[in-house]
Short mmCIF file of C-alpha atoms in Angstrom, two decimals:
data_model
loop_
_atom_site.label_atom_id
_atom_site.label_comp_id
_atom_site.label_asym_id
_atom_site.label_seq_id
_atom_site.Cartn_x
_atom_site.Cartn_y
_atom_site.Cartn_z
CA GLU A 1472 -64.01 -34.23 55.29
CA VAL A 1473 -61.42 -32.83 52.75
CA GLN A 1474 -62.98 -30.90 49.71
CA LEU A 1475 -61.40 -29.18 46.86
CA TRP A 1476 -63.21 -27.12 44.49
CA GLU A 1477 -61.85 -25.97 41.10
CA SER A 1478 -63.29 -22.91 39.20
CA GLY A 1479 -62.21 -20.62 36.48
CA GLY A 1480 -62.03 -22.93 33.40
CA GLY A 1481 -63.71 -22.24 30.06
CA LEU A 1482 -63.18 -21.41 26.53
CA VAL A 1483 -60.31 -19.19 25.66
CA GLN A 1484 -58.36 -18.20 22.22
CA PRO A 1485 -54.96 -19.35 21.63
CA GLY A 1486 -52.37 -17.07 23.33
CA GLY A 1487 -54.86 -15.98 25.78
CA SER A 1488 -54.68 -16.07 29.79
CA LEU A 1489 -56.99 -17.65 32.25
CA ARG A 1490 -56.63 -18.07 36.16
CA LEU A 1491 -58.15 -21.12 37.80
CA SER A 1492 -58.81 -21.50 41.56
CA CYS A 1493 -59.22 -24.13 43.95
CA ALA A 1494 -61.11 -23.78 47.23
CA ALA A 1495 -60.10 -25.98 49.93
CA SER A 1496 -61.93 -27.14 52.82
CA GLY A 1497 -61.39 -30.00 55.77
CA PHE A 1498 -57.78 -29.42 56.57
CA THR A 1499 -55.07 -27.13 57.59
CA PHE A 1500 -54.56 -25.69 54.04
CA SER A 1501 -51.19 -24.14 55.00
CA SER A 1502 -49.68 -27.43 56.35
CA TYR A 1503 -49.65 -29.20 52.89
CA ALA A 1504 -48.41 -29.14 49.55
CA MET A 1505 -51.02 -28.65 46.74
CA GLY A 1506 -50.57 -29.36 43.28
CA TRP A 1507 -52.23 -29.25 39.68
CA VAL A 1508 -52.67 -32.19 37.32
CA ARG A 1509 -54.24 -32.03 34.09
CA GLN A 1510 -55.91 -34.63 31.77
CA ALA A 1511 -56.34 -34.17 27.66
CA PRO A 1512 -59.49 -35.64 26.49
CA GLY A 1513 -59.12 -39.04 26.18
CA LYS A 1514 -55.55 -39.06 27.58
CA GLY A 1515 -53.57 -39.93 30.63
CA LEU A 1516 -52.67 -37.98 33.54
CA GLU A 1517 -49.90 -35.18 33.25
CA TRP A 1518 -48.40 -33.42 36.43
CA VAL A 1519 -48.36 -29.64 35.85
CA SER A 1520 -47.11 -27.88 38.88
CA ALA A 1521 -46.86 -28.09 42.64
CA ILE A 1522 -46.39 -25.60 45.62
CA THR A 1523 -44.96 -26.13 49.15
CA GLY A 1524 -47.30 -25.63 52.02
CA SER A 1525 -45.84 -21.95 52.75
CA GLY A 1526 -45.89 -21.12 49.14
CA GLY A 1527 -42.21 -20.31 49.15
CA ASP A 1528 -41.36 -23.07 46.54
CA THR A 1529 -43.05 -23.90 43.28
CA TYR A 1530 -42.41 -26.45 40.59
CA HIS A 1531 -43.60 -26.38 37.05
CA ALA A 1532 -43.58 -29.37 34.18
CA ASP A 1533 -41.20 -28.39 31.31
CA SER A 1534 -44.41 -28.20 29.29
CA VAL A 1535 -45.71 -25.02 30.93
CA LYS A 1536 -42.90 -23.59 32.59
CA GLY A 1537 -42.41 -19.93 31.79
CA ARG A 1538 -46.13 -19.71 30.80
CA PHE A 1539 -47.92 -21.07 33.95
CA THR A 1540 -47.65 -19.65 37.43
CA THR A 1541 -48.68 -21.49 40.65
CA SER A 1542 -49.56 -19.62 43.86
CA ARG A 1543 -51.72 -19.83 47.12
CA ASP A 1544 -53.40 -17.74 49.49
CA ASN A 1545 -53.18 -19.53 53.03
CA SER A 1546 -55.63 -16.91 54.63
CA ARG A 1547 -58.17 -17.66 51.76
CA ASN A 1548 -57.51 -21.30 51.78
CA THR A 1549 -57.15 -21.21 48.00
CA LEU A 1550 -54.85 -22.43 45.41
CA TYR A 1551 -54.45 -20.91 41.84
CA LEU A 1552 -53.02 -21.48 38.60
CA GLN A 1553 -52.25 -18.46 36.26
CA MET A 1554 -52.10 -19.68 32.63
CA SER A 1555 -50.90 -17.45 29.88
CA SER A 1556 -49.71 -17.60 26.17
CA LEU A 1557 -52.31 -20.54 26.10
CA ARG A 1558 -51.89 -23.49 23.29
CA ALA A 1559 -54.31 -25.76 21.68
CA GLU A 1560 -52.30 -28.44 23.67
CA ASP A 1561 -53.37 -27.04 27.00
CA THR A 1562 -56.76 -28.14 26.49
CA ALA A 1563 -57.48 -30.40 29.29
CA VAL A 1564 -59.34 -30.97 32.48
CA TYR A 1565 -57.37 -29.47 35.18
CA TYR A 1566 -57.26 -31.13 38.73
CA CYS A 1567 -56.43 -29.58 41.91
CA ALA A 1568 -54.76 -32.20 44.32
CA LYS A 1569 -53.82 -32.10 47.98
CA GLY A 1570 -50.41 -33.22 48.88
CA SER A 1571 -49.73 -35.98 51.65
CA THR A 1572 -47.18 -33.84 53.36
CA MET A 1573 -45.96 -29.71 53.33
CA SER A 1574 -43.02 -30.17 51.02
CA ARG A 1575 -41.54 -33.19 49.10
CA PRO A 1576 -41.81 -35.87 48.69
CA TYR A 1577 -45.47 -36.27 48.59
CA TYR A 1578 -48.17 -37.94 46.71
CA PHE A 1579 -51.51 -36.55 46.13
CA ASP A 1580 -54.10 -37.99 48.66
CA CYS A 1581 -57.15 -35.94 47.71
CA TRP A 1582 -58.39 -34.65 44.20
CA GLY A 1583 -61.06 -32.21 43.27
CA GLN A 1584 -63.49 -32.82 40.38
CA GLY A 1585 -61.50 -30.76 38.10
CA THR A 1586 -62.48 -27.72 35.63
CA LEU A 1587 -62.11 -27.96 31.94
CA VAL A 1588 -60.11 -25.64 29.93
CA THR A 1589 -60.49 -25.19 26.31
CA VAL A 1590 -58.15 -23.40 24.09
CA SER A 1591 -59.63 -23.07 20.49
CA SER A 1592 -60.42 -20.08 18.14
CA GLU B 1017 -36.67 -36.80 34.35
CA ILE B 1018 -37.77 -40.46 35.09
CA MET B 1019 -40.27 -42.08 33.00
CA LEU B 1020 -42.67 -44.65 33.90
CA THR B 1021 -43.99 -47.46 31.61
CA GLN B 1022 -47.22 -49.38 32.46
CA SER B 1023 -47.95 -52.56 31.13
CA PRO B 1024 -50.13 -53.97 29.71
CA GLY B 1025 -52.08 -51.20 28.19
CA THR B 1026 -55.50 -52.96 28.69
CA LEU B 1027 -56.25 -55.92 30.92
CA SER B 1028 -59.28 -58.09 30.08
CA LEU B 1029 -60.70 -59.97 32.93
CA SER B 1030 -63.71 -61.48 34.53
CA PRO B 1031 -64.92 -60.47 37.95
CA GLY B 1032 -63.22 -62.57 40.62
CA GLU B 1033 -59.93 -63.22 38.55
CA ARG B 1034 -56.67 -61.53 39.85
CA ALA B 1035 -55.43 -58.63 37.94
CA THR B 1036 -51.77 -57.91 38.06
CA LEU B 1037 -50.41 -54.45 36.81
CA SER B 1038 -46.98 -53.36 36.19
CA CYS B 1039 -45.23 -50.01 36.33
CA ARG B 1040 -41.39 -49.66 35.40
CA ALA B 1041 -39.23 -46.75 36.04
CA SER B 1042 -36.36 -45.73 33.81
CA GLN B 1043 -34.22 -45.32 37.04
CA SER B 1044 -34.44 -46.18 40.73
CA VAL B 1045 -37.36 -44.30 42.11
CA SER B 1046 -36.69 -45.70 45.75
CA SER B 1047 -39.97 -46.33 47.36
CA TYR B 1048 -41.75 -43.43 46.22
CA LEU B 1049 -44.34 -45.12 44.08
CA ALA B 1050 -48.17 -44.57 44.27
CA TRP B 1051 -51.00 -45.92 42.33
CA TYR B 1052 -54.27 -44.34 41.49
CA GLN B 1053 -57.64 -45.41 40.02
CA GLN B 1054 -59.71 -43.48 37.65
CA LYS B 1055 -63.21 -44.26 36.76
CA PRO B 1056 -65.00 -42.55 33.63
CA GLY B 1057 -66.08 -38.88 34.46
CA GLN B 1058 -64.38 -39.06 37.77
CA ALA B 1059 -61.10 -37.68 39.42
CA PRO B 1060 -58.43 -40.24 40.31
CA ARG B 1061 -58.31 -41.85 43.61
CA LEU B 1062 -55.34 -42.68 45.74
CA LEU B 1063 -54.86 -46.35 46.18
CA ILE B 1064 -51.42 -47.04 47.25
CA TYR B 1065 -48.52 -44.92 48.60
CA ASP B 1066 -45.05 -45.35 49.31
CA THR B 1067 -45.13 -48.72 47.18
CA SER B 1068 -47.24 -50.68 49.25
CA SER B 1069 -49.35 -48.73 51.85
CA ARG B 1070 -52.85 -48.79 51.30
CA ALA B 1071 -54.49 -45.28 51.44
CA THR B 1072 -57.43 -44.74 53.66
CA GLY B 1073 -60.52 -46.53 53.16
CA ILE B 1074 -59.12 -48.88 50.46
CA PRO B 1075 -60.00 -52.59 50.49
CA ASP B 1076 -57.13 -55.02 51.25
CA ARG B 1077 -57.95 -56.87 47.86
CA PHE B 1078 -55.57 -54.00 46.42
CA SER B 1079 -52.06 -54.47 47.23
CA GLY B 1080 -48.61 -52.77 46.16
CA SER B 1081 -45.41 -54.31 46.15
CA GLY B 1082 -41.76 -53.67 44.27
CA SER B 1083 -38.65 -51.74 44.71
CA GLY B 1084 -36.07 -49.87 42.60
CA THR B 1085 -37.48 -49.81 39.18
CA ASP B 1086 -39.70 -52.59 38.94
CA PHE B 1087 -43.55 -52.30 40.86
CA THR B 1088 -46.55 -54.10 40.64
CA LEU B 1089 -50.37 -53.20 41.78
CA THR B 1090 -52.24 -56.57 42.38
CA ILE B 1091 -56.09 -56.76 42.68
CA SER B 1092 -56.80 -60.29 44.25
CA ARG B 1093 -60.46 -60.53 43.19
CA LEU B 1094 -61.94 -58.25 40.70
CA GLU B 1095 -65.26 -56.65 42.00
CA PRO B 1096 -67.54 -54.90 39.43
CA GLU B 1097 -66.26 -51.52 40.75
CA ASP B 1098 -62.58 -52.26 40.16
CA PHE B 1099 -63.06 -52.09 36.55
CA ALA B 1100 -61.48 -48.90 35.74
CA VAL B 1101 -57.99 -47.04 34.66
CA TYR B 1102 -54.96 -47.23 36.96
CA TYR B 1103 -52.15 -44.81 36.86
CA CYS B 1104 -48.75 -45.23 38.79
CA GLN B 1105 -46.92 -42.08 39.81
CA HIS B 1106 -43.23 -41.20 40.99
CA TYR B 1107 -43.33 -38.64 43.82
CA GLY B 1108 -39.59 -38.16 44.60
CA SER B 1109 -37.01 -36.47 42.29
CA SER B 1110 -39.91 -36.13 39.42
CA ARG B 1111 -43.62 -36.30 39.38
CA THR B 1112 -44.32 -38.23 36.25
CA PHE B 1113 -47.27 -40.39 35.83
CA GLY B 1114 -47.31 -43.72 33.77
CA GLN B 1115 -49.71 -43.75 30.86
CA GLY B 1116 -52.11 -45.95 32.50
CA THR B 1117 -53.51 -49.53 32.50
CA LYS B 1118 -57.17 -50.08 31.55
CA VAL B 1119 -58.80 -52.91 33.50
CA GLU B 1120 -61.85 -53.85 31.41
CA ILE B 1121 -64.51 -56.59 31.68
CA LYS B 1122 -63.84 -59.63 29.51
#
């Protein structure tokens, strides 16, 4: 059974940094692209970032480009989202999601339960 | 960036009725269109991919159709557990989501 477990969320001040992790199990991690999708309170889904199975290519939404970095450690079956220069509008539940294939195009066929990031002073 | 517009924003129906949800793209997305269901407090769940293929374990009352810029998710007979928010997503050149359609009990 595919399982994704996010961690690292919490309260952070504007301008601060945070690193989210997503531990994966139940599939060959390196064979699939992975991504992050966020959802602000009461709002819809917003795609944040994606990374190919090898980790060689990453993609970020314009809203986070230059502030967020996506990486993966295939030896640890773990996906990361390094967030810096955080803003109030980054407040959201962040979901880790498994891609359907190693590289584009892919949809997200399995999602974690999410971790809440709150940016506030 | 390709924009996806879902309509209606809210659909009020009774159990047993047919639900028809629309997703319109600002330009052609080929067949790279997926649908997700999200219930309150839960993560999204994949329903449909490649416009019309059902994900593993999804009941056949859910069906997807369309091409180019106009896509539809149909729920043939609403079950109590189907009342939720539904999102479409393009996963080709961009990865945008629609704003969602809430299916609520009338």
